[in-house]
Amino acid sequence: MQEIIEFTLNGEPARLTTDGDRRLLWVLRTDLALTGTKCGCGKGLCGACTVLLDRKAVRSCVLPVRQVKGKEVITIEGLARDGKLHPLQKAFAELDGLQCGFCTPGMILAAYGLLQEKPEPTRDEIVQDLDRNLCRCGAHVRILEAIQSAARVMKGGVRS
Ligand code: FES
Ligand code: FES
């Protein structure tokens, strides 16, 4: 059924008329041209499609778009501020927390969600929280290092 969906997208008001059962991932990618959000499995299993909904990491491939009504959605395109990369983006880039980069937007936003709840996660807590975000390139060790580094920066610490 067609319905009006109003929400905040990367800090700006968004309004569209669409079938509310459509998955957020496809609305982002095909209607709004925000292709930073990736489709890996399309079944909620890999984390490539992770975005933030009210600052919590969610899987957009299984989320009906009507569920974002009145809420705030942040995609990887909305994470940088005033032309400056977010500390997580910077750490992934500087510490090579990626190879092909396909999993990277989902990894970064999943990590963002974790750091909102736990600003100083242990290595084990990061592993556990991101356990369902898959990287087919096997960049997990450097991804972990990037998240730990960003957590230090976000706490005002200096990266070692
Ligand atoms: S594409 Fe959404 S979890 Fe894999
Ligand atoms: S960097 Fe290629 S899938 Fe993770």
PDB file of N, CA and C in Angstrom, residues 17-89:
ATOM      1  N   THR A  17       6.641   8.988  -1.036  1.00  0.00           N
ATOM      2  CA  THR A  17       5.421   8.188  -1.103  1.00  0.00           C
ATOM      3  C   THR A  17       5.784   6.858  -1.732  1.00  0.00           C
ATOM      4  N   THR A  18       5.563   5.796  -0.965  1.00  0.00           N
ATOM      5  CA  THR A  18       5.964   4.488  -1.469  1.00  0.00           C
ATOM      6  C   THR A  18       5.209   3.393  -0.717  1.00  0.00           C
ATOM      7  N   ASP A  19       5.400   2.174  -1.145  1.00  0.00           N
ATOM      8  CA  ASP A  19       4.828   1.024  -0.443  1.00  0.00           C
ATOM      9  C   ASP A  19       5.596   0.853   0.868  1.00  0.00           C
ATOM     10  N   GLY A  20       4.917   0.964   1.984  1.00  0.00           N
ATOM     11  CA  GLY A  20       5.577   0.908   3.285  1.00  0.00           C
ATOM     12  C   GLY A  20       6.207  -0.430   3.600  1.00  0.00           C
ATOM     13  N   ASP A  21       5.850  -1.465   2.833  1.00  0.00           N
ATOM     14  CA  ASP A  21       6.455  -2.781   3.057  1.00  0.00           C
ATOM     15  C   ASP A  21       7.823  -2.910   2.397  1.00  0.00           C
ATOM     16  N   ARG A  22       8.144  -1.971   1.498  1.00  0.00           N
ATOM     17  CA  ARG A  22       9.462  -2.071   0.841  1.00  0.00           C
ATOM     18  C   ARG A  22      10.566  -1.967   1.884  1.00  0.00           C
ATOM     19  N   ARG A  23      11.665  -2.649   1.612  1.00  0.00           N
ATOM     20  CA  ARG A  23      12.760  -2.641   2.576  1.00  0.00           C
ATOM     21  C   ARG A  23      13.541  -1.330   2.458  1.00  0.00           C
ATOM     22  N   LEU A  24      13.937  -0.820   3.610  1.00  0.00           N
ATOM     23  CA  LEU A  24      14.660   0.454   3.644  1.00  0.00           C
ATOM     24  C   LEU A  24      15.870   0.434   2.711  1.00  0.00           C
ATOM     25  N   LEU A  25      16.584  -0.689   2.671  1.00  0.00           N
ATOM     26  CA  LEU A  25      17.781  -0.777   1.827  1.00  0.00           C
ATOM     27  C   LEU A  25      17.495  -0.355   0.395  1.00  0.00           C
ATOM     28  N   TRP A  26      16.394  -0.842  -0.167  1.00  0.00           N
ATOM     29  CA  TRP A  26      16.127  -0.582  -1.575  1.00  0.00           C
ATOM     30  C   TRP A  26      15.586   0.825  -1.798  1.00  0.00           C
ATOM     31  N   VAL A  27      14.921   1.358  -0.790  1.00  0.00           N
ATOM     32  CA  VAL A  27      14.505   2.763  -0.886  1.00  0.00           C
ATOM     33  C   VAL A  27      15.743   3.659  -0.893  1.00  0.00           C
ATOM     34  N   LEU A  28      16.686   3.358  -0.015  1.00  0.00           N
ATOM     35  CA  LEU A  28      17.919   4.153   0.036  1.00  0.00           C
ATOM     36  C   LEU A  28      18.674   4.065  -1.286  1.00  0.00           C
ATOM     37  N   ARG A  29      18.850   2.843  -1.762  1.00  0.00           N
ATOM     38  CA  ARG A  29      19.702   2.653  -2.941  1.00  0.00           C
ATOM     39  C   ARG A  29      19.031   3.087  -4.248  1.00  0.00           C
ATOM     40  N   THR A  30      17.755   2.724  -4.411  1.00  0.00           N
ATOM     41  CA  THR A  30      17.145   2.974  -5.713  1.00  0.00           C
ATOM     42  C   THR A  30      16.351   4.278  -5.777  1.00  0.00           C
ATOM     43  N   ASP A  31      15.701   4.662  -4.700  1.00  0.00           N
ATOM     44  CA  ASP A  31      14.901   5.896  -4.739  1.00  0.00           C
ATOM     45  C   ASP A  31      15.755   7.113  -4.385  1.00  0.00           C
ATOM     46  N   LEU A  32      16.702   6.932  -3.475  1.00  0.00           N
ATOM     47  CA  LEU A  32      17.436   8.068  -2.943  1.00  0.00           C
ATOM     48  C   LEU A  32      18.897   8.095  -3.383  1.00  0.00           C
ATOM     49  N   ALA A  33      19.293   7.116  -4.178  1.00  0.00           N
ATOM     50  CA  ALA A  33      20.654   7.058  -4.758  1.00  0.00           C
ATOM     51  C   ALA A  33      21.758   7.038  -3.710  1.00  0.00           C
ATOM     52  N   LEU A  34      21.455   6.511  -2.536  1.00  0.00           N
ATOM     53  CA  LEU A  34      22.468   6.390  -1.485  1.00  0.00           C
ATOM     54  C   LEU A  34      23.039   4.977  -1.549  1.00  0.00           C
ATOM     55  N   THR A  35      23.977   4.786  -2.446  1.00  0.00           N
ATOM     56  CA  THR A  35      24.455   3.432  -2.730  1.00  0.00           C
ATOM     57  C   THR A  35      25.607   2.995  -1.819  1.00  0.00           C
ATOM     58  N   GLY A  36      25.919   3.832  -0.835  1.00  0.00           N
ATOM     59  CA  GLY A  36      26.928   3.408   0.146  1.00  0.00           C
ATOM     60  C   GLY A  36      26.436   2.245   0.982  1.00  0.00           C
ATOM     61  N   THR A  37      25.145   2.120   1.131  1.00  0.00           N
ATOM     62  CA  THR A  37      24.567   0.999   1.871  1.00  0.00           C
ATOM     63  C   THR A  37      24.501  -0.198   0.931  1.00  0.00           C
ATOM     64  N   LYS A  38      25.168  -1.275   1.306  1.00  0.00           N
ATOM     65  CA  LYS A  38      25.333  -2.404   0.390  1.00  0.00           C
ATOM     66  C   LYS A  38      24.339  -3.527   0.652  1.00  0.00           C
ATOM     67  N   CYS A  39      24.107  -4.312  -0.392  1.00  0.00           N
ATOM     68  CA  CYS A  39      23.312  -5.532  -0.236  1.00  0.00           C
ATOM     69  C   CYS A  39      24.244  -6.727  -0.373  1.00  0.00           C
ATOM     70  N   GLY A  40      24.385  -7.471   0.713  1.00  0.00           N
ATOM     71  CA  GLY A  40      25.168  -8.705   0.652  1.00  0.00           C
ATOM     72  C   GLY A  40      24.256  -9.899   0.505  1.00  0.00           C
ATOM     73  N   CYS A  41      23.525 -10.216   1.565  1.00  0.00           N
ATOM     74  CA  CYS A  41      22.665 -11.410   1.565  1.00  0.00           C
ATOM     75  C   CYS A  41      21.197 -11.075   1.320  1.00  0.00           C
ATOM     76  N   GLY A  42      20.767  -9.878   1.737  1.00  0.00           N
ATOM     77  CA  GLY A  42      19.358  -9.511   1.619  1.00  0.00           C
ATOM     78  C   GLY A  42      18.458 -10.240   2.595  1.00  0.00           C
ATOM     79  N   LYS A  43      19.074 -10.918   3.571  1.00  0.00           N
ATOM     80  CA  LYS A  43      18.282 -11.722   4.520  1.00  0.00           C
ATOM     81  C   LYS A  43      18.603 -11.436   5.982  1.00  0.00           C
ATOM     82  N   GLY A  44      19.291 -10.344   6.235  1.00  0.00           N
ATOM     83  CA  GLY A  44      19.618 -10.011   7.620  1.00  0.00           C
ATOM     84  C   GLY A  44      20.767 -10.820   8.191  1.00  0.00           C
ATOM     85  N   LEU A  45      21.579 -11.419   7.337  1.00  0.00           N
ATOM     86  CA  LEU A  45      22.599 -12.348   7.835  1.00  0.00           C
ATOM     87  C   LEU A  45      24.032 -11.825   7.796  1.00  0.00           C
ATOM     88  N   CYS A  46      24.316 -10.792   6.988  1.00  0.00           N
ATOM     89  CA  CYS A  46      25.731 -10.433   6.776  1.00  0.00           C
ATOM     90  C   CYS A  46      26.126  -9.055   7.306  1.00  0.00           C
ATOM     91  N   GLY A  47      25.173  -8.156   7.469  1.00  0.00           N
ATOM     92  CA  GLY A  47      25.476  -6.839   8.023  1.00  0.00           C
ATOM     93  C   GLY A  47      25.916  -5.789   7.006  1.00  0.00           C
ATOM     94  N   ALA A  48      26.033  -6.159   5.735  1.00  0.00           N
ATOM     95  CA  ALA A  48      26.501  -5.185   4.731  1.00  0.00           C
ATOM     96  C   ALA A  48      25.555  -3.988   4.611  1.00  0.00           C
ATOM     97  N   CYS A  49      24.307  -4.182   4.943  1.00  0.00           N
ATOM     98  CA  CYS A  49      23.279  -3.141   4.752  1.00  0.00           C
ATOM     99  C   CYS A  49      23.029  -2.321   6.009  1.00  0.00           C
ATOM    100  N   THR A  50      23.906  -2.442   7.006  1.00  0.00           N
ATOM    101  CA  THR A  50      23.669  -1.781   8.296  1.00  0.00           C
ATOM    102  C   THR A  50      23.591  -0.259   8.151  1.00  0.00           C
ATOM    103  N   VAL A  51      22.579   0.326   8.767  1.00  0.00           N
ATOM    104  CA  VAL A  51      22.454   1.786   8.890  1.00  0.00           C
ATOM    105  C   VAL A  51      22.101   2.081  10.347  1.00  0.00           C
ATOM    106  N   LEU A  52      22.061   3.361  10.696  1.00  0.00           N
ATOM    107  CA  LEU A  52      21.669   3.731  12.055  1.00  0.00           C
ATOM    108  C   LEU A  52      20.232   4.217  12.058  1.00  0.00           C
ATOM    109  N   LEU A  53      19.455   3.677  12.972  1.00  0.00           N
ATOM    110  CA  LEU A  53      18.077   4.128  13.161  1.00  0.00           C
ATOM    111  C   LEU A  53      18.002   4.630  14.599  1.00  0.00           C
ATOM    112  N   ASP A  54      17.790   5.944  14.731  1.00  0.00           N
ATOM    113  CA  ASP A  54      17.875   6.569  16.049  1.00  0.00           C
ATOM    114  C   ASP A  54      19.158   6.142  16.768  1.00  0.00           C
ATOM    115  N   ARG A  55      20.256   6.170  16.008  1.00  0.00           N
ATOM    116  CA  ARG A  55      21.620   5.916  16.503  1.00  0.00           C
ATOM    117  C   ARG A  55      21.873   4.462  16.884  1.00  0.00           C
ATOM    118  N   LYS A  56      20.956   3.576  16.533  1.00  0.00           N
ATOM    119  CA  LYS A  56      21.198   2.151  16.780  1.00  0.00           C
ATOM    120  C   LYS A  56      21.392   1.452  15.442  1.00  0.00           C
ATOM    121  N   ALA A  57      22.318   0.510  15.398  1.00  0.00           N
ATOM    122  CA  ALA A  57      22.588  -0.209  14.154  1.00  0.00           C
ATOM    123  C   ALA A  57      21.443  -1.170  13.841  1.00  0.00           C
ATOM    124  N   VAL A  58      20.935  -1.074  12.613  1.00  0.00           N
ATOM    125  CA  VAL A  58      19.862  -1.980  12.168  1.00  0.00           C
ATOM    126  C   VAL A  58      20.193  -2.476  10.761  1.00  0.00           C
ATOM    127  N   ARG A  59      19.572  -3.563  10.388  1.00  0.00           N
ATOM    128  CA  ARG A  59      19.801  -4.153   9.057  1.00  0.00           C
ATOM    129  C   ARG A  59      18.703  -3.676   8.109  1.00  0.00           C
ATOM    130  N   SER A  60      19.095  -2.836   7.195  1.00  0.00           N
ATOM    131  CA  SER A  60      18.086  -2.188   6.353  1.00  0.00           C
ATOM    132  C   SER A  60      17.472  -3.130   5.323  1.00  0.00           C
ATOM    133  N   CYS A  61      18.091  -4.282   5.077  1.00  0.00           N
ATOM    134  CA  CYS A  61      17.533  -5.205   4.069  1.00  0.00           C
ATOM    135  C   CYS A  61      16.290  -5.930   4.558  1.00  0.00           C
ATOM    136  N   VAL A  62      16.076  -5.904   5.872  1.00  0.00           N
ATOM    137  CA  VAL A  62      14.891  -6.589   6.403  1.00  0.00           C
ATOM    138  C   VAL A  62      13.946  -5.609   7.100  1.00  0.00           C
ATOM    139  N   LEU A  63      14.237  -4.323   6.992  1.00  0.00           N
ATOM    140  CA  LEU A  63      13.434  -3.325   7.704  1.00  0.00           C
ATOM    141  C   LEU A  63      12.419  -2.660   6.762  1.00  0.00           C
ATOM    142  N   PRO A  64      11.117  -2.909   6.965  1.00  0.00           N
ATOM    143  CA  PRO A  64      10.118  -2.221   6.149  1.00  0.00           C
ATOM    144  C   PRO A  64      10.255  -0.711   6.341  1.00  0.00           C
ATOM    145  N   VAL A  65      10.225   0.024   5.239  1.00  0.00           N
ATOM    146  CA  VAL A  65      10.503   1.458   5.315  1.00  0.00           C
ATOM    147  C   VAL A  65       9.493   2.187   6.204  1.00  0.00           C
ATOM    148  N   ARG A  66       8.312   1.657   6.394  1.00  0.00           N
ATOM    149  CA  ARG A  66       7.339   2.364   7.254  1.00  0.00           C
ATOM    150  C   ARG A  66       7.850   2.462   8.694  1.00  0.00           C
ATOM    151  N   GLN A  67       8.772   1.574   9.058  1.00  0.00           N
ATOM    152  CA  GLN A  67       9.272   1.598  10.436  1.00  0.00           C
ATOM    153  C   GLN A  67      10.242   2.747  10.719  1.00  0.00           C
ATOM    154  N   VAL A  68      10.595   3.523   9.688  1.00  0.00           N
ATOM    155  CA  VAL A  68      11.469   4.672   9.960  1.00  0.00           C
ATOM    156  C   VAL A  68      10.666   5.965  10.096  1.00  0.00           C
ATOM    157  N   LYS A  69       9.360   5.887   9.969  1.00  0.00           N
ATOM    158  CA  LYS A  69       8.533   7.102  10.074  1.00  0.00           C
ATOM    159  C   LYS A  69       8.829   7.850  11.368  1.00  0.00           C
ATOM    160  N   GLY A  70       9.121   9.132  11.242  1.00  0.00           N
ATOM    161  CA  GLY A  70       9.343   9.972  12.421  1.00  0.00           C
ATOM    162  C   GLY A  70      10.680   9.748  13.103  1.00  0.00           C
ATOM    163  N   LYS A  71      11.531   8.909  12.507  1.00  0.00           N
ATOM    164  CA  LYS A  71      12.807   8.594  13.152  1.00  0.00           C
ATOM    165  C   LYS A  71      13.978   9.189  12.360  1.00  0.00           C
ATOM    166  N   GLU A  72      15.161   8.977  12.915  1.00  0.00           N
ATOM    167  CA  GLU A  72      16.372   9.483  12.269  1.00  0.00           C
ATOM    168  C   GLU A  72      17.158   8.318  11.676  1.00  0.00           C
ATOM    169  N   VAL A  73      17.444   8.413  10.400  1.00  0.00           N
ATOM    170  CA  VAL A  73      18.266   7.407   9.724  1.00  0.00           C
ATOM    171  C   VAL A  73      19.599   8.047   9.355  1.00  0.00           C
ATOM    172  N   ILE A  74      20.687   7.356   9.657  1.00  0.00           N
ATOM    173  CA  ILE A  74      22.007   7.811   9.211  1.00  0.00           C
ATOM    174  C   ILE A  74      22.635   6.692   8.394  1.00  0.00           C
ATOM    175  N   THR A  75      23.061   7.045   7.202  1.00  0.00           N
ATOM    176  CA  THR A  75      23.781   6.097   6.350  1.00  0.00           C
ATOM    177  C   THR A  75      25.250   6.508   6.336  1.00  0.00           C
ATOM    178  N   ILE A  76      26.060   5.711   5.695  1.00  0.00           N
ATOM    179  CA  ILE A  76      27.489   6.024   5.661  1.00  0.00           C
ATOM    180  C   ILE A  76      27.740   7.392   5.015  1.00  0.00           C
ATOM    181  N   GLU A  77      26.856   7.807   4.122  1.00  0.00           N
ATOM    182  CA  GLU A  77      27.025   9.114   3.466  1.00  0.00           C
ATOM    183  C   GLU A  77      26.834  10.261   4.447  1.00  0.00           C
ATOM    184  N   GLY A  78      26.156   9.998   5.565  1.00  0.00           N
ATOM    185  CA  GLY A  78      25.829  11.074   6.502  1.00  0.00           C
ATOM    186  C   GLY A  78      26.729  11.115   7.727  1.00  0.00           C
ATOM    187  N   LEU A  79      27.755  10.285   7.737  1.00  0.00           N
ATOM    188  CA  LEU A  79      28.554  10.195   8.955  1.00  0.00           C
ATOM    189  C   LEU A  79      29.601  11.322   9.056  1.00  0.00           C
ATOM    190  N   ALA A  80      30.160  11.703   7.939  1.00  0.00           N
ATOM    191  CA  ALA A  80      31.146  12.794   7.960  1.00  0.00           C
ATOM    192  C   ALA A  80      30.405  14.099   8.286  1.00  0.00           C
ATOM    193  N   ARG A  81      31.107  15.003   8.946  1.00  0.00           N
ATOM    194  CA  ARG A  81      30.508  16.301   9.301  1.00  0.00           C
ATOM    195  C   ARG A  81      31.419  17.426   8.837  1.00  0.00           C
ATOM    196  N   ASP A  82      30.827  18.437   8.197  1.00  0.00           N
ATOM    197  CA  ASP A  82      31.594  19.616   7.768  1.00  0.00           C
ATOM    198  C   ASP A  82      32.839  19.226   6.976  1.00  0.00           C
ATOM    199  N   GLY A  83      32.682  18.235   6.110  1.00  0.00           N
ATOM    200  CA  GLY A  83      33.792  17.830   5.263  1.00  0.00           C
ATOM    201  C   GLY A  83      34.868  17.024   5.978  1.00  0.00           C
ATOM    202  N   LYS A  84      34.617  16.666   7.231  1.00  0.00           N
ATOM    203  CA  LYS A  84      35.621  15.895   7.977  1.00  0.00           C
ATOM    204  C   LYS A  84      35.096  14.491   8.223  1.00  0.00           C
ATOM    205  N   LEU A  85      35.946  13.516   7.939  1.00  0.00           N
ATOM    206  CA  LEU A  85      35.550  12.134   8.184  1.00  0.00           C
ATOM    207  C   LEU A  85      35.295  11.914   9.676  1.00  0.00           C
ATOM    208  N   HIS A  86      34.354  11.044   9.963  1.00  0.00           N
ATOM    209  CA  HIS A  86      34.135  10.611  11.341  1.00  0.00           C
ATOM    210  C   HIS A  86      35.380   9.826  11.790  1.00  0.00           C
ATOM    211  N   PRO A  87      35.732   9.852  13.088  1.00  0.00           N
ATOM    212  CA  PRO A  87      36.907   9.103  13.556  1.00  0.00           C
ATOM    213  C   PRO A  87      36.901   7.630  13.135  1.00  0.00           C
ATOM    214  N   LEU A  88      35.741   7.026  13.055  1.00  0.00           N
ATOM    215  CA  LEU A  88      35.700   5.621  12.605  1.00  0.00           C
ATOM    216  C   LEU A  88      36.109   5.516  11.136  1.00  0.00           C
ATOM    217  N   GLN A  89      35.608   6.424  10.311  1.00  0.00           N
ATOM    218  CA  GLN A  89      35.986   6.397   8.889  1.00  0.00           C
ATOM    219  C   GLN A  89      37.483   6.629   8.731  1.00  0.00           C
TER     220      GLN A  89
END
